[in-house]
Amino acid sequence: MYKILTICNLVFLLCIYLADLSLLLASPAIEVAHWWTSKGEAKAAKFLQNALKKRGYKWKDFIITGGGGGDHTSVLQARVSLGTPPSAVITFMGPNVWDLGSKLKLANLDKVAFRNNWKKKLHPLVNRMVQYKGHYVAVPVNAHRTNWMWINKKVFQKAKAKIPRTWNEFFQVADKIKKAGFIPLAHGGEPWQDATLFESVLLGIGGASFHKKTLVDMNEKYINSPTMVKVFQTMRRLKNYMDKDSPGRSWDNTTNMLINGKAAMQIMGDWVKGEFLLQNKKPGKDFLCRPAPGNQGIFVIDVDAFVMFKVKKKGLQKGQIALAQTLMEPSVQKRFNLIKGSIPSHLGVSSKGFDSCGRQSMRSLRKDKVVPAFAFVQANTPTSHKAMVHLITSFFNSDMPTKDAAKNLALMARISK
C-alpha cells in the first residue's frame, strides 16, 4: 500500500510539473529591460522572475548597460523604432515615467490598478507619479529613502560624540571626531552623490516647502535667495570634513570606510544598509541610521517602477497584467524589499521581519512629509535635473563663490525648463 501511495504521489507531482511546463511553453516570454546586475540586485531580480513564473510566464532579461544613470530612453527608442519594444522597463517614478510617455507609447494599466485599488494601497505622491495623463502606466515595486545619515557606532563612542540633529550640531560633532583621528564624513565625489548630499543639506536648512519651491517648481526667486546661499555655504564647509580621496569614489567603497571604522558618517540612501549586512554588521549594534541633520519628519523617496509598453500580441498583454499583479502582491513586495534593502511601496505590507532601519523607514513613509528625490530624477525633468546637478558638482569641486552658485543654479533652472 505504501509503495502504491508513493508512486501515486510521484505521478501527481509529475503531472503538476508537466502542466506548469506546458503553460510556460505556451505563454510568450515577458521581456523586461533593467540594469539590476550587482550581486544584491540580481538576487532581487531573480526572486521576481520566480514569482512571475508561478503565474505561468517566463521573465526574459534585456540588460541596459550603464545602470540607472545610463541613457535608457535612447536604447528603448531604438527598440521601438525596430517594432520590438520590451514588455516592461525598470525606471525611476515621476518625471522619468512622464518622459517615456511623451516619447514612446505606454500600456494602459487602469483596469488592473482600479480592480486592485492601487490608489488606496500607495502613498498619494507615488500614486500620482506612476500615472501619465491620468492613466496608470507603471507599477512601483519599492521605496528607497535617500536622506539617511549612516553612523559607525563605535567611532562615535571612541570620539565621545553625540549624534547631530542639525547642521550646526554636525560641525561641532565633526570637529570632535576629526580631533579623535577619524574622518567625520565619508563621501564619494560623483555627481549623483554630490546631489544626494546637497538635497539633504537643502532640506535641513530650508525644509520641505523650500525643497518644493526650488527643486520641484524651480522657482528662480527662491533658488537665487539667501537661503540657497546658506545651503551652498554649508556644502563648501562640509568639504573640510572629507578625506582627500573623495573625488570619483563609488558609494559602496565610501560605505566601506564606515564599516572599517575609518569614518564616522555617510549621507546616503538605504542601499548602504546592504553593504553593512553583507559584512555581518547589525543595525543598533554596529551601525545606526538616523535622518540627515535637520531632516527629521521628512522622507525623501526614490521609487523603482516598472513601466509597461504598448504591445500588439494578446499573450504579451496578458503577461503584462500578470507582471503588474505579481509586482503589487504584498508577499512579493515584502520578500523583494527584504532582499534589496528598501521598503515596500505597498502601504499594506506588515513591518514584521524588517530590521530597525526598515521599520523606521516604513513608519516615516506613513506619517511624515514625503518629497520626491531630486538626486534621482524624481523632482523635475531629466533635462533640468542634468543641468542643475552639473552646476552643483561644479561648485563642489571649485572655488565658485556661493552667491554665484545660487545665481547660476537659478539660471540653469530657467534655461532647462
mmCIF file with all atom_site columns, C-alpha atoms in Angstrom, residues 74-160:
data_model
loop_
_atom_site.group_PDB
_atom_site.id
_atom_site.type_symbol
_atom_site.label_atom_id
_atom_site.label_alt_id
_atom_site.label_comp_id
_atom_site.label_asym_id
_atom_site.label_entity_id
_atom_site.label_seq_id
_atom_site.pdbx_PDB_ins_code
_atom_site.Cartn_x
_atom_site.Cartn_y
_atom_site.Cartn_z
_atom_site.occupancy
_atom_site.B_iso_or_equiv
_atom_site.pdbx_formal_charge
_atom_site.auth_seq_id
_atom_site.auth_comp_id
_atom_site.auth_asym_id
_atom_site.auth_atom_id
_atom_site.pdbx_PDB_model_num
ATOM 1  C CA . SER A 1 74  ? 17.590 56.244 -26.358 1.00 0.00 ? 74  SER A CA 1
ATOM 2  C CA . VAL A 1 75  ? 18.103 52.484 -26.071 1.00 0.00 ? 75  VAL A CA 1
ATOM 3  C CA . LEU A 1 76  ? 14.360 51.937 -25.730 1.00 0.00 ? 76  LEU A CA 1
ATOM 4  C CA . GLN A 1 77  ? 13.568 54.303 -28.615 1.00 0.00 ? 77  GLN A CA 1
ATOM 5  C CA . ALA A 1 78  ? 15.841 52.228 -30.834 1.00 0.00 ? 78  ALA A CA 1
ATOM 6  C CA . ARG A 1 79  ? 13.948 49.071 -29.894 1.00 0.00 ? 79  ARG A CA 1
ATOM 7  C CA . VAL A 1 80  ? 10.592 50.751 -30.538 1.00 0.00 ? 80  VAL A CA 1
ATOM 8  C CA . SER A 1 81  ? 11.730 52.002 -33.956 1.00 0.00 ? 81  SER A CA 1
ATOM 9  C CA . LEU A 1 82  ? 12.507 48.392 -34.862 1.00 0.00 ? 82  LEU A CA 1
ATOM 10 C CA . GLY A 1 83  ? 8.986  47.396 -33.826 1.00 0.00 ? 83  GLY A CA 1
ATOM 11 C CA . THR A 1 84  ? 10.241 45.197 -30.961 1.00 0.00 ? 84  THR A CA 1
ATOM 12 C CA . PRO A 1 85  ? 9.762  47.109 -27.692 1.00 0.00 ? 85  PRO A CA 1
ATOM 13 C CA . PRO A 1 86  ? 10.324 45.159 -24.460 1.00 0.00 ? 86  PRO A CA 1
ATOM 14 C CA . SER A 1 87  ? 7.186  44.421 -22.448 1.00 0.00 ? 87  SER A CA 1
ATOM 15 C CA . ALA A 1 88  ? 8.437  46.458 -19.488 1.00 0.00 ? 88  ALA A CA 1
ATOM 16 C CA . VAL A 1 89  ? 11.373 48.544 -18.268 1.00 0.00 ? 89  VAL A CA 1
ATOM 17 C CA . ILE A 1 90  ? 12.508 49.421 -14.771 1.00 0.00 ? 90  ILE A CA 1
ATOM 18 C CA . THR A 1 91  ? 12.930 53.167 -14.262 1.00 0.00 ? 91  THR A CA 1
ATOM 19 C CA . PHE A 1 92  ? 12.507 55.858 -11.606 1.00 0.00 ? 92  PHE A CA 1
ATOM 20 C CA . MET A 1 93  ? 8.986  57.113 -10.983 1.00 0.00 ? 93  MET A CA 1
ATOM 21 C CA . GLY A 1 94  ? 7.607  60.513 -11.904 1.00 0.00 ? 94  GLY A CA 1
ATOM 22 C CA . PRO A 1 95  ? 9.494  62.641 -14.482 1.00 0.00 ? 95  PRO A CA 1
ATOM 23 C CA . ASN A 1 96  ? 11.214 59.585 -15.967 1.00 0.00 ? 96  ASN A CA 1
ATOM 24 C CA . VAL A 1 97  ? 7.846  57.887 -16.496 1.00 0.00 ? 97  VAL A CA 1
ATOM 25 C CA . TRP A 1 98  ? 6.397  61.073 -17.991 1.00 0.00 ? 98  TRP A CA 1
ATOM 26 C CA . ASP A 1 99  ? 9.440  61.499 -20.234 1.00 0.00 ? 99  ASP A CA 1
ATOM 27 C CA . LEU A 1 100 ? 8.985  57.972 -21.572 1.00 0.00 ? 100 LEU A CA 1
ATOM 28 C CA . GLY A 1 101 ? 5.268  58.643 -22.045 1.00 0.00 ? 101 GLY A CA 1
ATOM 29 C CA . SER A 1 102 ? 5.990  61.742 -24.137 1.00 0.00 ? 102 SER A CA 1
ATOM 30 C CA . LYS A 1 103 ? 8.309  59.819 -26.469 1.00 0.00 ? 103 LYS A CA 1
ATOM 31 C CA . LEU A 1 104 ? 7.011  56.241 -26.534 1.00 0.00 ? 104 LEU A CA 1
ATOM 32 C CA . LYS A 1 105 ? 3.630  54.502 -26.454 1.00 0.00 ? 105 LYS A CA 1
ATOM 33 C CA . LEU A 1 106 ? 2.884  53.110 -22.984 1.00 0.00 ? 106 LEU A CA 1
ATOM 34 C CA . ALA A 1 107 ? 0.385  50.433 -21.998 1.00 0.00 ? 107 ALA A CA 1
ATOM 35 C CA . ASN A 1 108 ? -2.736 51.393 -20.049 1.00 0.00 ? 108 ASN A CA 1
ATOM 36 C CA . LEU A 1 109 ? -2.863 49.600 -16.674 1.00 0.00 ? 109 LEU A CA 1
ATOM 37 C CA . ASP A 1 110 ? -6.050 51.273 -15.383 1.00 0.00 ? 110 ASP A CA 1
ATOM 38 C CA . LYS A 1 111 ? -8.078 48.042 -15.228 1.00 0.00 ? 111 LYS A CA 1
ATOM 39 C CA . VAL A 1 112 ? -5.632 46.162 -13.015 1.00 0.00 ? 112 VAL A CA 1
ATOM 40 C CA . ALA A 1 113 ? -4.978 49.314 -10.934 1.00 0.00 ? 113 ALA A CA 1
ATOM 41 C CA . PHE A 1 114 ? -8.667 50.037 -10.277 1.00 0.00 ? 114 PHE A CA 1
ATOM 42 C CA . ARG A 1 115 ? -9.533 46.370 -9.714  1.00 0.00 ? 115 ARG A CA 1
ATOM 43 C CA . ASN A 1 116 ? -6.796 46.076 -7.076  1.00 0.00 ? 116 ASN A CA 1
ATOM 44 C CA . ASN A 1 117 ? -7.355 49.551 -5.582  1.00 0.00 ? 117 ASN A CA 1
ATOM 45 C CA . TRP A 1 118 ? -3.823 50.890 -6.066  1.00 0.00 ? 118 TRP A CA 1
ATOM 46 C CA . LYS A 1 119 ? -4.969 54.373 -5.063  1.00 0.00 ? 119 LYS A CA 1
ATOM 47 C CA . LYS A 1 120 ? -5.613 53.159 -1.506  1.00 0.00 ? 120 LYS A CA 1
ATOM 48 C CA . LYS A 1 121 ? -2.520 50.980 -1.330  1.00 0.00 ? 121 LYS A CA 1
ATOM 49 C CA . LEU A 1 122 ? 0.018  53.591 -2.464  1.00 0.00 ? 122 LEU A CA 1
ATOM 50 C CA . HIS A 1 123 ? 1.189  56.839 -0.926  1.00 0.00 ? 123 HIS A CA 1
ATOM 51 C CA . PRO A 1 124 ? -0.595 59.726 -2.742  1.00 0.00 ? 124 PRO A CA 1
ATOM 52 C CA . LEU A 1 125 ? 2.691  61.006 -4.181  1.00 0.00 ? 125 LEU A CA 1
ATOM 53 C CA . VAL A 1 126 ? 3.638  57.574 -5.522  1.00 0.00 ? 126 VAL A CA 1
ATOM 54 C CA . ASN A 1 127 ? 0.119  57.020 -6.860  1.00 0.00 ? 127 ASN A CA 1
ATOM 55 C CA . ARG A 1 128 ? 0.323  60.252 -8.874  1.00 0.00 ? 128 ARG A CA 1
ATOM 56 C CA . MET A 1 129 ? 3.834  59.609 -10.162 1.00 0.00 ? 129 MET A CA 1
ATOM 57 C CA . VAL A 1 130 ? 3.119  56.190 -11.694 1.00 0.00 ? 130 VAL A CA 1
ATOM 58 C CA . GLN A 1 131 ? 0.456  57.764 -13.919 1.00 0.00 ? 131 GLN A CA 1
ATOM 59 C CA . TYR A 1 132 ? 0.783  59.583 -17.222 1.00 0.00 ? 132 TYR A CA 1
ATOM 60 C CA . LYS A 1 133 ? -2.012 61.887 -18.392 1.00 0.00 ? 133 LYS A CA 1
ATOM 61 C CA . GLY A 1 134 ? -4.369 60.403 -15.816 1.00 0.00 ? 134 GLY A CA 1
ATOM 62 C CA . HIS A 1 135 ? -3.707 56.735 -16.649 1.00 0.00 ? 135 HIS A CA 1
ATOM 63 C CA . TYR A 1 136 ? -1.677 54.137 -14.763 1.00 0.00 ? 136 TYR A CA 1
ATOM 64 C CA . VAL A 1 137 ? 1.332  53.144 -16.869 1.00 0.00 ? 137 VAL A CA 1
ATOM 65 C CA . ALA A 1 138 ? 3.828  51.911 -14.252 1.00 0.00 ? 138 ALA A CA 1
ATOM 66 C CA . VAL A 1 139 ? 3.995  49.623 -11.221 1.00 0.00 ? 139 VAL A CA 1
ATOM 67 C CA . PRO A 1 140 ? 6.019  50.732 -8.150  1.00 0.00 ? 140 PRO A CA 1
ATOM 68 C CA . VAL A 1 141 ? 7.927  47.904 -6.503  1.00 0.00 ? 141 VAL A CA 1
ATOM 69 C CA . ASN A 1 142 ? 9.766  49.596 -3.632  1.00 0.00 ? 142 ASN A CA 1
ATOM 70 C CA . ALA A 1 143 ? 10.540 52.829 -1.788  1.00 0.00 ? 143 ALA A CA 1
ATOM 71 C CA . HIS A 1 144 ? 14.116 53.891 -1.058  1.00 0.00 ? 144 HIS A CA 1
ATOM 72 C CA . ARG A 1 145 ? 14.735 56.627 1.493   1.00 0.00 ? 145 ARG A CA 1
ATOM 73 C CA . THR A 1 146 ? 17.688 58.731 0.337   1.00 0.00 ? 146 THR A CA 1
ATOM 74 C CA . ASN A 1 147 ? 18.105 61.225 3.219   1.00 0.00 ? 147 ASN A CA 1
ATOM 75 C CA . TRP A 1 148 ? 19.597 58.823 5.769   1.00 0.00 ? 148 TRP A CA 1
ATOM 76 C CA . MET A 1 149 ? 22.681 59.517 7.850   1.00 0.00 ? 149 MET A CA 1
ATOM 77 C CA . TRP A 1 150 ? 24.579 56.257 8.449   1.00 0.00 ? 150 TRP A CA 1
ATOM 78 C CA . ILE A 1 151 ? 26.707 56.111 11.570  1.00 0.00 ? 151 ILE A CA 1
ATOM 79 C CA . ASN A 1 152 ? 29.543 53.893 12.777  1.00 0.00 ? 152 ASN A CA 1
ATOM 80 C CA . LYS A 1 153 ? 28.531 53.445 16.405  1.00 0.00 ? 153 LYS A CA 1
ATOM 81 C CA . LYS A 1 154 ? 31.992 52.502 17.689  1.00 0.00 ? 154 LYS A CA 1
ATOM 82 C CA . VAL A 1 155 ? 33.645 55.549 16.103  1.00 0.00 ? 155 VAL A CA 1
ATOM 83 C CA . PHE A 1 156 ? 31.140 57.805 17.849  1.00 0.00 ? 156 PHE A CA 1
ATOM 84 C CA . GLN A 1 157 ? 31.797 56.026 21.147  1.00 0.00 ? 157 GLN A CA 1
ATOM 85 C CA . LYS A 1 158 ? 35.571 56.391 20.778  1.00 0.00 ? 158 LYS A CA 1
ATOM 86 C CA . ALA A 1 159 ? 35.213 60.079 19.943  1.00 0.00 ? 159 ALA A CA 1
ATOM 87 C CA . LYS A 1 160 ? 32.669 60.515 22.783  1.00 0.00 ? 160 LYS A CA 1
#
